[in-house]
Amino acid sequence: MRVPPSDGPSLDLARIRRELPDLDADVPLRYRPIVDRLGTARTVLEIGRGEVGLAHLLGAPVVTCDVARAGSLAPEERFVLATGTSLPFRAASFDAVLAVDVLEHVPSDRRASLIREATRVSRGLVFLAGPLEGSASAEGRVRKALMALRGRTEPWLEEHRALRLPREAEVRGAIPDGWNVERVPNVNLNVWTGNRLLMGVVGRPARILPSLGPLLDRGRTYRVVFVLRRAGD
């Protein structure tokens, strides 16, 4: 069953451009479908937030965790040093839990544990976003292009290749019973590829892309956002 986006927060792209002028355009693009569906969630946990996460983009309180200490915290961010496969929180501690571009950086034998932990600590809303195995060939082309154009690739692309991108059946199979799943395509594959080459070679963000929002989610996409809602909510 497809659940329509709920009223709630939205990304202030003007503020984001002002405060984070060099931010990769893919960052707000990957978070937009999540923000559109947060609805009235007041307590939010982000697993594996990396350098810039939801707290930076929303300018609102968010609890974040990662296996390495975060560099620059957002003003209202609370950071916890923790692994997503063993979260130090009680069951149903958060209205919403998200893991964005995280599963592909987790060994395949531990991905199910992260998904179960995300559902355990959520009261009823979970977002799992990232590339699936169908995007591996596009990543391979980007790696080759970067090597040819600048003599090196990106460490995160190498990690994707080493760990292999998740299969959709792998993700769905790890979701516990009692959750409804909405599948949301995110960022057209050609747009993603062009943006990666622009950032990798020129080092400048394509600032127009985040403003195009859902228009870029058409056709074959690089990423999928799985929206999990507890049955009955």
Short mmCIF file of C-alpha atoms in Angstrom, two decimals:
data_model
loop_
_atom_site.label_atom_id
_atom_site.label_comp_id
_atom_site.label_asym_id
_atom_site.label_seq_id
_atom_site.Cartn_x
_atom_site.Cartn_y
_atom_site.Cartn_z
CA MET A 1 0.00 0.00 0.00
CA ARG A 2 1.37 3.40 -0.95
CA VAL A 3 1.20 5.94 1.88
CA PRO A 4 1.07 9.56 0.65
CA PRO A 5 3.50 12.13 2.09
CA SER A 6 2.26 13.73 5.31
CA ASP A 7 2.12 17.37 6.33
CA GLY A 8 5.18 18.26 8.35
CA PRO A 9 8.65 19.80 8.03
CA SER A 10 10.28 20.73 4.74
CA LEU A 11 13.79 21.50 3.58
CA ASP A 12 14.68 25.19 3.50
CA LEU A 13 16.95 25.04 0.45
CA ALA A 14 17.87 28.73 0.65
CA ARG A 15 19.13 28.30 4.22
CA ILE A 16 20.97 25.10 3.30
CA ARG A 17 22.74 26.81 0.38
CA ARG A 18 23.65 29.74 2.61
CA GLU A 19 24.99 27.67 5.51
CA LEU A 20 26.47 24.81 3.46
CA PRO A 21 27.50 26.40 0.13
CA ASP A 22 29.72 23.50 -0.95
CA LEU A 23 27.26 20.74 -0.04
CA ASP A 24 26.91 17.95 -2.60
CA ALA A 25 23.49 18.33 -4.29
CA ASP A 26 22.82 14.63 -3.70
CA VAL A 27 22.57 15.19 0.06
CA PRO A 28 19.33 17.23 0.14
CA LEU A 29 17.99 15.09 -2.72
CA ARG A 30 18.38 11.88 -0.74
CA TYR A 31 16.74 13.36 2.37
CA ARG A 32 13.82 15.12 0.64
CA PRO A 33 11.47 12.09 0.38
CA ILE A 34 12.15 11.33 4.03
CA VAL A 35 11.46 14.87 5.23
CA ASP A 36 8.28 14.87 3.15
CA ARG A 37 7.06 11.83 5.10
CA LEU A 38 8.18 12.68 8.64
CA GLY A 39 4.79 14.15 9.41
CA THR A 40 4.36 14.95 13.09
CA ALA A 41 7.38 12.94 14.29
CA ARG A 42 9.00 14.87 17.16
CA THR A 43 11.75 12.49 18.28
CA VAL A 44 14.04 11.34 15.47
CA LEU A 45 17.10 9.09 15.39
CA GLU A 46 19.50 9.00 12.46
CA ILE A 47 21.78 5.96 12.23
CA GLY A 48 25.13 6.58 10.53
CA ARG A 49 24.74 10.25 9.70
CA GLY A 50 28.20 10.76 8.20
CA GLU A 51 29.47 14.32 7.67
CA VAL A 52 26.13 16.07 7.08
CA GLY A 53 22.84 14.64 8.24
CA LEU A 54 19.22 15.44 8.87
CA ALA A 55 19.99 17.69 11.85
CA HIS A 56 22.00 20.02 9.59
CA LEU A 57 19.38 20.07 6.85
CA LEU A 58 16.34 20.60 9.08
CA GLY A 59 17.93 22.81 11.71
CA ALA A 60 15.86 20.87 14.24
CA PRO A 61 16.59 18.49 17.15
CA VAL A 62 17.78 15.06 15.99
CA VAL A 63 19.61 12.29 17.84
CA THR A 64 22.38 10.83 15.68
CA CYS A 65 24.76 7.91 16.04
CA ASP A 66 27.75 6.58 14.14
CA VAL A 67 30.73 4.31 14.71
CA ALA A 68 33.13 7.29 14.47
CA ARG A 69 32.84 10.54 16.35
CA ALA A 70 31.10 13.23 14.32
CA GLY A 71 33.08 16.27 13.21
CA SER A 72 30.80 19.30 13.13
CA LEU A 73 27.55 18.89 15.05
CA ALA A 74 24.42 20.77 14.09
CA PRO A 75 23.22 23.26 16.76
CA GLU A 76 20.40 21.02 18.03
CA GLU A 77 22.02 17.66 17.34
CA ARG A 78 22.71 15.10 20.07
CA PHE A 79 25.41 12.67 18.95
CA VAL A 80 25.91 9.19 20.42
CA LEU A 81 28.89 6.99 19.58
CA ALA A 82 27.27 3.66 18.72
CA THR A 83 26.89 1.00 16.06
CA GLY A 84 23.59 0.62 14.25
CA THR A 85 23.58 -3.12 14.88
CA SER A 86 23.45 -2.63 18.67
CA LEU A 87 21.70 0.62 19.54
CA PRO A 88 21.93 1.86 23.16
CA PHE A 89 18.26 2.86 23.30
CA ARG A 90 15.14 1.27 24.74
CA ALA A 91 12.44 -0.14 22.49
CA ALA A 92 10.11 2.46 20.96
CA SER A 93 12.33 5.39 21.99
CA PHE A 94 11.78 7.45 18.83
CA ASP A 95 8.89 8.50 16.65
CA ALA A 96 11.03 7.99 13.53
CA VAL A 97 14.33 6.28 12.75
CA LEU A 98 16.33 6.65 9.54
CA ALA A 99 19.42 5.14 7.96
CA VAL A 100 20.42 6.95 4.76
CA ASP A 101 23.11 5.45 2.49
CA VAL A 102 24.19 3.23 5.36
CA LEU A 103 23.34 -0.41 4.58
CA GLU A 104 25.83 -0.55 1.69
CA HIS A 105 28.62 0.27 4.18
CA VAL A 106 27.64 -2.59 6.50
CA PRO A 107 28.86 -6.17 5.90
CA SER A 108 26.06 -8.26 4.44
CA ASP A 109 25.88 -10.57 7.45
CA ARG A 110 25.13 -7.59 9.75
CA ARG A 111 22.60 -5.68 7.65
CA ALA A 112 19.61 -7.59 9.01
CA SER A 113 20.69 -6.73 12.56
CA LEU A 114 20.73 -3.02 11.73
CA ILE A 115 17.26 -3.18 10.20
CA ARG A 116 15.88 -5.06 13.21
CA GLU A 117 17.45 -2.54 15.59
CA ALA A 118 15.96 0.37 13.63
CA THR A 119 12.48 -1.13 13.90
CA ARG A 120 13.00 -2.02 17.57
CA VAL A 121 13.72 1.53 18.72
CA SER A 122 11.04 3.13 16.52
CA ARG A 123 7.46 3.71 17.65
CA GLY A 124 6.19 3.22 14.13
CA LEU A 125 8.17 4.91 11.34
CA VAL A 126 11.48 3.82 9.78
CA PHE A 127 13.31 4.98 6.64
CA LEU A 128 15.94 2.81 4.95
CA ALA A 129 17.48 4.62 1.98
CA GLY A 130 20.32 3.66 -0.30
CA PRO A 131 21.45 2.11 -3.57
CA LEU A 132 20.61 -1.49 -4.42
CA GLU A 133 22.57 -4.01 -6.48
CA GLY A 134 21.10 -2.69 -9.74
CA SER A 135 23.17 0.48 -9.32
CA ALA A 136 26.49 -1.38 -9.13
CA SER A 137 27.21 -1.05 -12.86
CA ALA A 138 26.67 2.73 -12.74
CA GLU A 139 29.03 2.97 -9.78
CA GLY A 140 31.57 0.97 -11.76
CA ARG A 141 31.37 3.41 -14.66
CA VAL A 142 31.86 6.34 -12.29
CA ARG A 143 34.90 4.65 -10.73
CA LYS A 144 36.48 4.12 -14.15
CA ALA A 145 35.71 7.69 -15.26
CA LEU A 146 37.20 9.18 -12.10
CA MET A 147 40.34 7.08 -12.48
CA ALA A 148 40.72 8.24 -16.09
CA LEU A 149 40.00 11.91 -15.37
CA ARG A 150 41.83 12.46 -12.09
CA GLY A 151 43.78 9.29 -11.33
CA ARG A 152 41.81 8.17 -8.28
CA THR A 153 38.34 7.08 -7.27
CA GLU A 154 36.35 7.65 -4.05
CA PRO A 155 36.93 5.56 -0.89
CA TRP A 156 33.19 5.08 -0.38
CA LEU A 157 32.81 3.71 -3.91
CA GLU A 158 35.57 1.22 -3.20
CA GLU A 159 33.80 0.17 -0.02
CA HIS A 160 30.57 -0.32 -1.97
CA ARG A 161 32.43 -2.62 -4.35
CA ALA A 162 34.09 -4.56 -1.55
CA LEU A 163 30.91 -5.10 0.47
CA ARG A 164 28.52 -5.31 -2.52
CA LEU A 165 25.33 -3.30 -2.70
CA PRO A 166 22.30 -4.79 -0.92
CA ARG A 167 19.69 -6.78 -2.81
CA GLU A 168 16.09 -5.64 -2.47
CA ALA A 169 15.06 -9.11 -1.32
CA GLU A 170 17.77 -8.91 1.35
CA VAL A 171 16.35 -5.67 2.73
CA ARG A 172 12.73 -6.75 2.59
CA GLY A 173 13.54 -10.13 4.10
CA ALA A 174 15.08 -8.49 7.17
CA ILE A 175 12.03 -6.35 7.97
CA PRO A 176 10.13 -7.89 10.90
CA ASP A 177 6.49 -8.89 10.59
CA GLY A 178 3.98 -6.19 11.38
CA TRP A 179 5.41 -3.44 9.17
CA ASN A 180 3.94 -2.05 5.94
CA VAL A 181 6.52 -1.07 3.33
CA GLU A 182 6.37 1.75 0.77
CA ARG A 183 9.03 1.77 -1.96
CA VAL A 184 10.06 5.27 -3.08
CA PRO A 185 12.50 5.67 -6.04
CA ASN A 186 15.11 8.39 -5.48
CA VAL A 187 17.38 10.30 -7.91
CA ASN A 188 17.44 9.32 -11.57
CA LEU A 189 20.50 7.22 -12.34
CA ASN A 190 21.76 9.52 -15.11
CA VAL A 191 21.37 12.56 -12.86
CA TRP A 192 23.26 10.79 -10.08
CA THR A 193 26.06 9.80 -12.47
CA GLY A 194 26.43 13.32 -13.87
CA ASN A 195 26.46 14.84 -10.40
CA ARG A 196 29.11 12.40 -9.20
CA LEU A 197 31.39 13.31 -12.10
CA LEU A 198 30.77 17.02 -11.57
CA MET A 199 31.63 16.79 -7.87
CA GLY A 200 34.52 14.40 -8.43
CA VAL A 201 36.24 16.35 -11.20
CA VAL A 202 35.16 19.99 -10.82
CA GLY A 203 34.38 19.88 -7.10
CA ARG A 204 31.39 22.20 -7.38
CA PRO A 205 27.79 21.34 -6.49
CA ALA A 206 25.02 21.60 -9.08
CA ARG A 207 22.90 23.92 -6.95
CA ILE A 208 19.85 23.74 -9.21
CA LEU A 209 19.32 20.00 -8.63
CA PRO A 210 17.75 20.08 -5.13
CA SER A 211 15.17 22.60 -6.37
CA LEU A 212 13.95 20.08 -8.94
CA GLY A 213 13.03 17.60 -6.20
CA PRO A 214 10.58 14.88 -7.29
CA LEU A 215 11.19 15.58 -10.98
CA LEU A 216 14.54 13.83 -10.57
CA ASP A 217 12.98 10.68 -9.11
CA ARG A 218 11.59 9.50 -12.45
CA GLY A 219 12.85 6.61 -14.56
CA ARG A 220 15.52 4.25 -13.31
CA THR A 221 16.93 5.60 -10.07
CA TYR A 222 20.18 5.21 -8.18
CA ARG A 223 18.60 4.91 -4.77
CA VAL A 224 15.44 3.50 -3.16
CA VAL A 225 13.85 4.75 0.05
CA PHE A 226 11.97 2.05 1.94
CA VAL A 227 9.36 3.67 4.18
CA LEU A 228 8.31 1.32 6.97
CA ARG A 229 5.15 2.02 8.96
CA ARG A 230 4.01 -0.18 11.79
CA ALA A 231 0.78 -1.91 10.81
CA GLY A 232 -2.22 -0.24 12.40
CA ASP A 233 -0.56 3.18 12.76
#
